[in-house]
Amino acid sequence: AQRVTQPEKLLSVFKGAPVELKCNYSYSGSPELFWYVQYSRQRLQLLLRHISRESIKGFTADLNKGETSFHLKKPFAQEEDSAMYYCAPRLGGTASKLTFGTGTRLQVTL
Amino acid sequence: DAGVIQSPRHEVTEMGQEVTLRCKPISGHDYLFWYRQTMMRGLELLIYFNNNVPIDDSGMPEDRFSAKMPNASFSTLKIQPSEPRDSAVYFCASSLTSPGIGDGYTFGSGTRLTVV
């Protein structure tokens, strides 16, 4: 079955510490992978996508096909990074349905 | 474009009442999605439409939930009768039919539903 797993519901780190939000998927084929972020009482917004190999707000995510993972990383956490983060795979083609993981709440404390 | 517009932002209703949530997708987007967000289950896809036609409603919890898309610029999600366990934030999102590689969804601000 196609599934995405974010094993941590809550991740609490100190400001300046490295962050890694885990995401594992089990999909046949080659899905596109996205990370979405939801700041407090705001709408979900696209953070980054694996195809772009970009760094947004200091975050990066590398697709590891061998481990079927797409972990989100940042070397130094900031207070403003506190939010809910959702990993979302999508199969390619015109079927653009995104399936979201259960999300990880990142809490950055001083 | 004002983005995906949802109304109302907040809804408080009594158990047993009918609730209607509304969504206006981005002009030109012809996929529309309804999601429900709860602490326990995260984001769950309820139903999605393509060109106003429901494609997959397997996520709709039960017959109390129904969704329509009468035209390309409007969709509703109705709960009748509502129950306290329906309390959640309901998000609408839209996307292109043939999204470019790497394109994601655009979400609305959500409707926070509380059923007492």
XYZ file of C-alpha atoms in Angstrom:
226
model
C 0.000 0.000 0.000
C 1.132 3.523 -0.695
C 1.978 5.221 2.539
C 3.976 8.105 3.950
C 5.295 8.017 7.506
C 6.455 10.831 9.697
C 7.475 8.979 12.857
C 7.710 11.976 15.167
C 4.627 13.906 16.203
C 6.696 16.450 18.080
C 10.312 17.438 17.726
C 11.701 19.892 20.223
C 15.132 21.440 19.670
C 17.091 24.364 21.015
C 17.727 27.424 18.928
C 20.901 26.944 16.942
C 20.725 23.149 17.068
C 20.465 21.042 13.903
C 17.037 19.846 12.826
C 16.041 16.715 10.976
C 12.381 15.956 10.320
C 11.988 12.407 9.109
C 9.818 11.219 6.261
C 9.653 7.741 4.792
C 7.434 6.652 1.956
C 6.389 3.380 0.432
C 5.301 3.992 -3.120
C 5.726 2.000 -6.263
C 7.181 4.070 -9.029
C 8.940 7.380 -8.551
C 6.869 9.904 -6.649
C 7.513 13.583 -6.542
C 8.085 14.693 -2.986
C 7.144 17.908 -1.261
C 7.411 19.440 2.169
C 4.622 21.734 3.323
C 4.749 24.001 6.357
C 1.972 25.470 8.466
C 2.871 28.303 10.812
C 0.579 29.003 13.728
C -2.963 29.721 12.518
C -1.859 30.135 8.913
C -2.609 28.171 5.793
C -0.413 25.362 4.583
C 2.184 26.513 2.145
C 4.685 24.754 -0.014
C 8.140 24.804 1.559
C 10.201 22.912 -0.950
C 10.107 20.178 -3.561
C 12.681 17.531 -4.240
C 12.788 18.171 -7.969
C 14.127 21.672 -7.454
C 16.985 20.720 -5.157
C 16.502 24.089 -3.558
C 17.149 25.485 -0.120
C 14.302 27.474 1.366
C 14.704 29.311 4.672
C 17.815 27.251 5.235
C 15.965 23.940 4.857
C 17.021 21.235 2.426
C 15.654 17.778 1.701
C 17.383 15.003 -0.167
C 15.524 12.181 -1.792
C 17.094 8.868 -0.880
C 15.549 6.273 -3.163
C 17.432 3.428 -1.518
C 15.994 4.228 1.886
C 12.775 5.683 0.422
C 13.244 8.723 2.586
C 12.933 12.471 2.127
C 14.107 13.923 5.414
C 13.976 17.682 5.947
C 17.100 19.232 7.427
C 18.381 22.522 8.673
C 21.793 23.012 10.270
C 20.773 25.726 12.752
C 17.187 26.015 13.991
C 15.580 29.426 14.479
C 12.597 30.328 16.653
C 10.580 31.255 13.565
C 10.940 27.695 12.295
C 8.446 26.518 14.906
C 5.547 25.120 12.887
C 3.853 21.967 11.633
C 5.688 20.250 8.814
C 4.059 17.799 6.422
C 5.770 15.480 3.996
C 3.708 14.828 0.867
C 4.486 12.422 -1.989
C 2.702 12.558 -5.300
C 2.815 10.097 -8.151
C 3.757 11.692 -11.412
C 1.508 12.357 -14.371
C -1.811 14.103 -14.363
C -3.112 12.412 -11.229
C -2.025 15.182 -8.974
C -3.319 13.821 -5.695
C -1.055 14.575 -2.763
C -1.084 12.314 0.261
C 0.128 13.952 3.430
C 1.898 12.400 6.345
C 0.515 12.957 9.832
C 2.884 15.854 10.308
C 5.617 16.753 12.770
C 5.368 19.735 15.048
C 8.750 21.432 15.345
C 9.228 23.424 18.493
C 12.337 25.586 18.709
C 13.109 26.831 22.188
C 15.671 29.284 23.517
C -5.481 36.342 -7.856
C -6.688 36.294 -4.258
C -5.776 32.654 -3.869
C -8.080 29.906 -2.647
C -10.888 31.469 -0.658
C -12.771 29.603 2.041
C -15.745 30.668 4.098
C -16.565 30.905 6.875
C -13.259 31.121 8.766
C -14.893 29.851 11.927
C -18.109 27.959 12.488
C -19.605 26.931 15.790
C -22.739 24.840 15.616
C -24.803 22.543 17.744
C -24.805 18.820 17.289
C -27.405 17.757 14.772
C -27.308 20.940 12.743
C -26.352 21.130 9.092
C -23.037 22.767 8.277
C -21.938 24.030 4.857
C -18.365 24.964 4.094
C -17.497 26.878 0.948
C -14.484 27.133 -1.318
C -13.497 29.199 -4.343
C -10.440 27.778 -6.106
C -7.841 29.728 -8.018
C -9.092 30.667 -11.464
C -7.741 28.230 -14.037
C -7.104 25.461 -11.530
C -9.290 22.500 -12.304
C -8.394 20.169 -9.484
C -10.033 20.904 -6.153
C -9.395 19.052 -2.904
C -11.050 18.972 0.493
C -8.901 18.002 3.489
C -9.661 17.661 7.172
C -7.000 18.407 9.765
C -7.050 17.056 13.310
C -4.385 16.641 15.954
C -4.757 12.887 15.985
C -4.903 12.128 12.273
C -3.129 15.057 10.645
C -4.310 15.975 7.151
C -6.797 13.577 5.613
C -7.994 13.844 2.037
C -11.776 13.715 1.998
C -12.604 14.125 -1.676
C -11.229 15.682 -4.814
C -12.666 16.939 -8.084
C -11.294 17.308 -11.578
C -13.183 19.580 -13.950
C -16.015 19.727 -11.410
C -16.388 15.940 -11.380
C -15.726 13.990 -8.162
C -12.815 11.639 -8.797
C -12.174 10.037 -5.430
C -14.457 10.329 -2.413
C -13.069 7.350 -0.542
C -11.908 9.615 2.263
C -15.366 10.915 3.077
C -16.012 9.572 6.584
C -19.644 8.577 6.183
C -22.911 9.449 4.529
C -23.301 12.523 6.678
C -20.640 14.164 4.519
C -21.310 15.313 0.972
C -19.453 17.586 -1.440
C -20.453 19.304 -4.643
C -18.791 21.386 -7.297
C -21.531 22.946 -9.422
C -19.057 25.012 -11.460
C -15.357 25.664 -11.838
C -15.313 28.478 -9.309
C -17.238 27.046 -6.375
C -17.417 23.982 -4.182
C -19.241 23.077 -0.980
C -18.681 20.505 1.719
C -21.797 19.732 3.726
C -22.176 17.822 6.973
C -25.680 16.805 7.943
C -26.233 16.098 10.769
C -23.068 17.360 12.426
C -21.491 15.619 15.419
C -18.859 16.741 17.949
C -16.282 14.400 16.408
C -16.527 16.402 13.195
C -14.773 19.293 14.934
C -11.638 20.008 12.924
C -10.103 22.452 10.493
C -11.283 21.845 6.946
C -8.987 22.943 4.156
C -9.688 23.406 0.500
C -6.848 23.348 -2.030
C -6.610 23.701 -5.793
C -4.133 22.641 -8.440
C -3.597 22.590 -12.193
C -4.831 19.712 -14.302
C -1.444 19.040 -15.689
C 0.810 20.395 -13.019
C 4.314 21.131 -14.013
C 6.901 19.004 -12.425
C 7.372 20.276 -8.924
C 4.098 22.196 -8.744
C 2.156 21.664 -5.580
C -1.177 22.785 -4.256
C -2.423 26.164 -3.130
C -4.369 25.960 0.100
C -7.104 28.125 1.501
C -6.993 29.501 5.027
C -9.286 26.779 6.299
C -12.558 26.695 8.196
C -12.335 25.865 11.883
C -15.459 23.899 12.727
C -16.567 23.345 16.298
C -19.592 21.182 16.967
C -20.903 21.417 20.509
